[in-house]
Short mmCIF file of N, CA and C in Angstrom, two decimals:
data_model
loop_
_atom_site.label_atom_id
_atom_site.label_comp_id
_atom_site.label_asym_id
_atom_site.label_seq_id
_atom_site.Cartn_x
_atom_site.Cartn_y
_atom_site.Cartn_z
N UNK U 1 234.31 124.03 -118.85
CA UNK U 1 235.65 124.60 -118.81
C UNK U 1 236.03 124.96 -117.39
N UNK U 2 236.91 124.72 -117.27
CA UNK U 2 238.03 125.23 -115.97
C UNK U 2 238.75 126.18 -115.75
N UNK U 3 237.78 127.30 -115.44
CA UNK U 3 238.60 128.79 -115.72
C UNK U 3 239.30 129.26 -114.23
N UNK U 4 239.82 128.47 -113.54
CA UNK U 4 240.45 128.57 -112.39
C UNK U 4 242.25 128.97 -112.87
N UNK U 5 242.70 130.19 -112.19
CA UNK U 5 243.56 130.93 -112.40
C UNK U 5 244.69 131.16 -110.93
N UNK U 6 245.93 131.03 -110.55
CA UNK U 6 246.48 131.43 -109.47
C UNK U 6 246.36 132.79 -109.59
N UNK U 7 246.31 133.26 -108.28
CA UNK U 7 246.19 134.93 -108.00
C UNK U 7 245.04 135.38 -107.80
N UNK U 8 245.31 136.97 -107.57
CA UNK U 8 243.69 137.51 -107.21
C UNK U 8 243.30 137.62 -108.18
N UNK U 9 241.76 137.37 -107.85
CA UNK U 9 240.49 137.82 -108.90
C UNK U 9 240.46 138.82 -109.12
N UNK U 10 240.94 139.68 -110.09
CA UNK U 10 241.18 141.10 -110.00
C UNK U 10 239.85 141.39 -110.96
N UNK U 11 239.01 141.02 -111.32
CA UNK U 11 237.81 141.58 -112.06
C UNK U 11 236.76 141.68 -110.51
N UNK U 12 236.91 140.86 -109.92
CA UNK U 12 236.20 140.76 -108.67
C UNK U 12 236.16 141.87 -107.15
N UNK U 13 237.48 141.63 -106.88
CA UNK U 13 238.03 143.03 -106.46
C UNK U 13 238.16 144.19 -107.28
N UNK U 14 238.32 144.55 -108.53
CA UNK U 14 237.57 145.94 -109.09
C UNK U 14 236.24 145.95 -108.65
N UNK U 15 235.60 145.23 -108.86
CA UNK U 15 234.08 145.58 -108.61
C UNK U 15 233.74 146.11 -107.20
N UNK U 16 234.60 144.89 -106.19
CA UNK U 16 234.28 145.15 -104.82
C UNK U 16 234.29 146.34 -104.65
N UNK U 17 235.36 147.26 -104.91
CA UNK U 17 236.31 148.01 -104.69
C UNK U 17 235.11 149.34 -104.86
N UNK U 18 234.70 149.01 -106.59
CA UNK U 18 233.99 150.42 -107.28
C UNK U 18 232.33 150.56 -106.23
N UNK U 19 232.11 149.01 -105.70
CA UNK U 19 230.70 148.91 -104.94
C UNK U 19 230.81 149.41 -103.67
N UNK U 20 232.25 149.61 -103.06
CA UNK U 20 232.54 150.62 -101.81
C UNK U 20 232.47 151.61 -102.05
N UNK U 21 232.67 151.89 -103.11
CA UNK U 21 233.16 153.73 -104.16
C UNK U 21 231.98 154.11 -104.13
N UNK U 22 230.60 153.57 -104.59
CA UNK U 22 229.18 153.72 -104.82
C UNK U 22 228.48 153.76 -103.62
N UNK U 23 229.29 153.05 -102.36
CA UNK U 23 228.18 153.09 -101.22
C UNK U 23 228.69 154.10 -100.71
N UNK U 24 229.99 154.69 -100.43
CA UNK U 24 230.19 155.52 -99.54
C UNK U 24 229.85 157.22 -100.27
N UNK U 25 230.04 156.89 -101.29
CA UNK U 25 229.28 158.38 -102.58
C UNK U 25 227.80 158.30 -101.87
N UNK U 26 226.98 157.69 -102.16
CA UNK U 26 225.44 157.39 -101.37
C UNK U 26 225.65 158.08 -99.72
N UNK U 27 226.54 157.19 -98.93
CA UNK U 27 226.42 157.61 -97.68
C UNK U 27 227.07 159.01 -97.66
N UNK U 28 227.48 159.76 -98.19
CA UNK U 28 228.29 161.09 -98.62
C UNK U 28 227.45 162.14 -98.61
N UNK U 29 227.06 161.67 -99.97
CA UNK U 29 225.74 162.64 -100.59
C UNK U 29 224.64 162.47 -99.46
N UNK U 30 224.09 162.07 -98.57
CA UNK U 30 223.72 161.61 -97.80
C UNK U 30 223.31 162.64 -96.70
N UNK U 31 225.03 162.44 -96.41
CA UNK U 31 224.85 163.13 -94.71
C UNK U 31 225.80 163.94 -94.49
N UNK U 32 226.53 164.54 -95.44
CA UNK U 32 227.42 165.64 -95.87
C UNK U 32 227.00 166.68 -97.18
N UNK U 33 226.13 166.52 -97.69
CA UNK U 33 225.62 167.47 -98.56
C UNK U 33 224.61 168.74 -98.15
N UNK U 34 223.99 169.53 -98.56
CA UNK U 34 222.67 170.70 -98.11
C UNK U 34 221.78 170.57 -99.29
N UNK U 35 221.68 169.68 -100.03
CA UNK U 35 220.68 169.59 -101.02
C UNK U 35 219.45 169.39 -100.52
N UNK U 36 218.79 169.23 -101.75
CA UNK U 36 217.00 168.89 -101.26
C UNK U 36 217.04 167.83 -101.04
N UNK U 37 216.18 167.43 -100.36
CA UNK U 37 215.47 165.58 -100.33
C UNK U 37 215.41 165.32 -101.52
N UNK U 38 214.65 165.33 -102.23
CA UNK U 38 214.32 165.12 -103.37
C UNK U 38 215.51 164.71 -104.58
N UNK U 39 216.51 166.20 -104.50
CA UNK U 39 217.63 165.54 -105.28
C UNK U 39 218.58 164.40 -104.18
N UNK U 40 218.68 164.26 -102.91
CA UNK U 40 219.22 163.02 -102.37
C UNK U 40 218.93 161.95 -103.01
N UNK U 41 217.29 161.48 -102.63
CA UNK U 41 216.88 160.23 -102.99
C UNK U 41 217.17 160.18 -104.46
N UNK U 42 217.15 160.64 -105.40
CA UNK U 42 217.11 160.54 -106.81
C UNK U 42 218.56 160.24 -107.24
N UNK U 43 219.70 161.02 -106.26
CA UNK U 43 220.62 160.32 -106.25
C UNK U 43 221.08 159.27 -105.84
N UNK U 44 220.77 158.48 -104.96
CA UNK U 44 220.96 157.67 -104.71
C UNK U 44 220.43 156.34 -104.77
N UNK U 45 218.89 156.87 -105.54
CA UNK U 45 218.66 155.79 -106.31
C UNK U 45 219.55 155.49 -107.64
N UNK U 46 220.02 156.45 -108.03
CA UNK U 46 220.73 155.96 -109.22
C UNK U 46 221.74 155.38 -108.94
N UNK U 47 222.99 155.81 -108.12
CA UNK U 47 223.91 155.30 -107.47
C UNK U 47 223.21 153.35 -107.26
N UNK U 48 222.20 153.37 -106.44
CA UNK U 48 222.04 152.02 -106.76
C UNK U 48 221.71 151.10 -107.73
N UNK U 49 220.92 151.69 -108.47
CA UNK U 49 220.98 151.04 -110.36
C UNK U 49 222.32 151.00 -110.46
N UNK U 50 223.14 151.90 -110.21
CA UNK U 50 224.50 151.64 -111.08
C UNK U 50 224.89 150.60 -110.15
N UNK U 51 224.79 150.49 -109.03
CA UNK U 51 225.64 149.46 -108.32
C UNK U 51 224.93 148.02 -108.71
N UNK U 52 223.67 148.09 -108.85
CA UNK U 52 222.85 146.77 -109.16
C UNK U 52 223.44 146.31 -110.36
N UNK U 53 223.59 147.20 -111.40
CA UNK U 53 223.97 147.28 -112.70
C UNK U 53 225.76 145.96 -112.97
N UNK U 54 226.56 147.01 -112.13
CA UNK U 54 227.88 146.33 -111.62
C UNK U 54 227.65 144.76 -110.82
N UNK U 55 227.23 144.81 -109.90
CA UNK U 55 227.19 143.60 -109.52
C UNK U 55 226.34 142.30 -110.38
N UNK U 56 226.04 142.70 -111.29
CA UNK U 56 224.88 142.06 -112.08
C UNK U 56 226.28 141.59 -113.05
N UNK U 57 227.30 142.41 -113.31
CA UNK U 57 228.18 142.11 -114.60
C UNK U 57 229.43 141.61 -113.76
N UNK U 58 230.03 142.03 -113.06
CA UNK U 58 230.61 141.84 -112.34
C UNK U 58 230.62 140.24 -111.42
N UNK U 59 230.37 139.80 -110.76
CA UNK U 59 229.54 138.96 -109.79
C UNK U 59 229.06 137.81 -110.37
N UNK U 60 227.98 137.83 -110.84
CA UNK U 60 226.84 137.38 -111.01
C UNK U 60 227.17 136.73 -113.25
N UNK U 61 228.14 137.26 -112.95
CA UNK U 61 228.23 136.70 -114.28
C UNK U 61 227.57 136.65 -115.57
N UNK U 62 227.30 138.17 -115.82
CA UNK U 62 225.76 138.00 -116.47
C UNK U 62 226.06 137.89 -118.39
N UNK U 63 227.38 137.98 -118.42
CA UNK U 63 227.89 138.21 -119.38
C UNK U 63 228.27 136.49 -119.81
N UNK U 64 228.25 135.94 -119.03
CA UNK U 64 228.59 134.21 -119.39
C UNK U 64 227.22 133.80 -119.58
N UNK U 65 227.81 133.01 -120.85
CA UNK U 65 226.46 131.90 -121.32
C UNK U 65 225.49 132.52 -122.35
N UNK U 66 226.20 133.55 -122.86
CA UNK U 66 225.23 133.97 -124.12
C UNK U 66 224.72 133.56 -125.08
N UNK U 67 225.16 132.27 -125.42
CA UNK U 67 224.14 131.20 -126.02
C UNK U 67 222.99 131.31 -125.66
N UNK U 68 222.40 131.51 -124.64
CA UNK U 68 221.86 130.64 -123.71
C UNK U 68 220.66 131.87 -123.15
N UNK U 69 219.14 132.25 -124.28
CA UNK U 69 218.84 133.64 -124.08
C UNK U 69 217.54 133.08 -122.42
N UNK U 70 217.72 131.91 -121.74
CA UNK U 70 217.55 132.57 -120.48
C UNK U 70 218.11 132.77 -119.30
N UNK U 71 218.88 132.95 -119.39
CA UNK U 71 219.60 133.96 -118.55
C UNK U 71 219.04 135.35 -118.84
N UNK U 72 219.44 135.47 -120.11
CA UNK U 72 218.57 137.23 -120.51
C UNK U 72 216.95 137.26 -119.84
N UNK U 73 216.51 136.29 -120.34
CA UNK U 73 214.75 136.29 -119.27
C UNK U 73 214.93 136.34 -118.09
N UNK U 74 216.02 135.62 -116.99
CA UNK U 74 215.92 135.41 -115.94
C UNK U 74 216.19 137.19 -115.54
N UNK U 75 216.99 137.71 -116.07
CA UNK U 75 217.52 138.86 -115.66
C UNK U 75 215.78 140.07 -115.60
N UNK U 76 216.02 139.69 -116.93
CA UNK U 76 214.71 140.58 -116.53
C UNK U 76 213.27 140.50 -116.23
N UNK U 77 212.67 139.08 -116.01
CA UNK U 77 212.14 138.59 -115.07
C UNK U 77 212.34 139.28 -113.54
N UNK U 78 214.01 139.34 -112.99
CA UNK U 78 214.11 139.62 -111.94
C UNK U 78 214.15 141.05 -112.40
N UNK U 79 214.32 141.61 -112.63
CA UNK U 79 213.56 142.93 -112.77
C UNK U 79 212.50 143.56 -112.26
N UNK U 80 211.48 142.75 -113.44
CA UNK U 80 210.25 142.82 -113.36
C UNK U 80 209.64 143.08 -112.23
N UNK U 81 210.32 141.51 -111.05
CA UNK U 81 209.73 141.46 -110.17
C UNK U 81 210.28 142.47 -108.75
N UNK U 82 211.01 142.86 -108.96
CA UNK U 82 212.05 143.83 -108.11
C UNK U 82 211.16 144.79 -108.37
N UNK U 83 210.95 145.69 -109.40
CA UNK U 83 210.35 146.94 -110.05
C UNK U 83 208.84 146.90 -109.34
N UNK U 84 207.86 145.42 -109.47
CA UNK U 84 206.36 145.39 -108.81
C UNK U 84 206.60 145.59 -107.40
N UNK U 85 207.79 144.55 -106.50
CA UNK U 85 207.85 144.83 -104.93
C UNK U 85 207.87 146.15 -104.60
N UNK U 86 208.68 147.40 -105.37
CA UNK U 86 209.26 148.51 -105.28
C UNK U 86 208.32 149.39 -104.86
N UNK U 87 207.48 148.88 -106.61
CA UNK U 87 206.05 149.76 -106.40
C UNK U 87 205.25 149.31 -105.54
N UNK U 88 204.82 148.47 -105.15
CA UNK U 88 203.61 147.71 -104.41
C UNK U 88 204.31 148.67 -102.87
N UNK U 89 205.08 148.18 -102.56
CA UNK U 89 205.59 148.81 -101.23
C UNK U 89 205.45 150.30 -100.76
N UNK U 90 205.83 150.92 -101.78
CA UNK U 90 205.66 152.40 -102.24
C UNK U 90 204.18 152.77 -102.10
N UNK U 91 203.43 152.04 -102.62
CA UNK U 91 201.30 152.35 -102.68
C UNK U 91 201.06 151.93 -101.40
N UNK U 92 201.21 150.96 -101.08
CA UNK U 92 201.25 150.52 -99.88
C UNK U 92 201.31 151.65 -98.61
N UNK U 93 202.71 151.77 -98.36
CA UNK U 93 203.41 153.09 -97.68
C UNK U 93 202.50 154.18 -97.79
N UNK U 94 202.13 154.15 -99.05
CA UNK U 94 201.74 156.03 -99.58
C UNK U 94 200.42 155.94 -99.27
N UNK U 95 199.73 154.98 -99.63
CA UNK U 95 197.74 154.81 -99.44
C UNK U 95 197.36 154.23 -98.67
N UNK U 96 198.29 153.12 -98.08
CA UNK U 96 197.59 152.60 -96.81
C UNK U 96 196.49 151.50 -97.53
N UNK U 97 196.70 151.11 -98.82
CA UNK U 97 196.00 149.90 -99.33
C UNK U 97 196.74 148.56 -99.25
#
């Protein structure tokens, strides 16, 4: 199918739009707040799940092809493997193994 449309991509630019909204909340909370470390990073890890989250639906099209359950594996496959780098890096960093 030929889903080509005149005009803006307006599902595309929402997203852009909400993924500026999410980075500059991050850079906000950041370096304008007096919180703990602790609640920073925790915020702003979530802030990035949610943004990973968006660009995953948004973008990336994750919602096309639902016939079709790998795509659903691929997704969380890449997960998977996102989640081991995360940690591995983290032990790494932290133990020096």
């Amino acid at each position: 199918m030929n889903h080509q449309t005149k005009g803006l991509p307006k599902t595309q630019v929402y997203g852009f739009v909400l993924s500026l909204v999410l980075t500059f909340a991050a850079l906000f909370i950041a370096l304008k707040t007096s919180i703990s470390f602790t609640a920073i990073m925790w915020i702003i890890g979530t802030l990035a799940i949610l943004q990973a989250g968006l660009q995953l639906f948004m973008f990336m099209h994750l919602t096309e092809g639902e016939d079709s359950p790998a795509q659903t594996i691929n997704v969380i496959y890449g997960i998977f493997i996102a989640i081991v780098t995360i940690g591995g890096s983290i032990w790494v960093m932290s133990f020096g193994m």
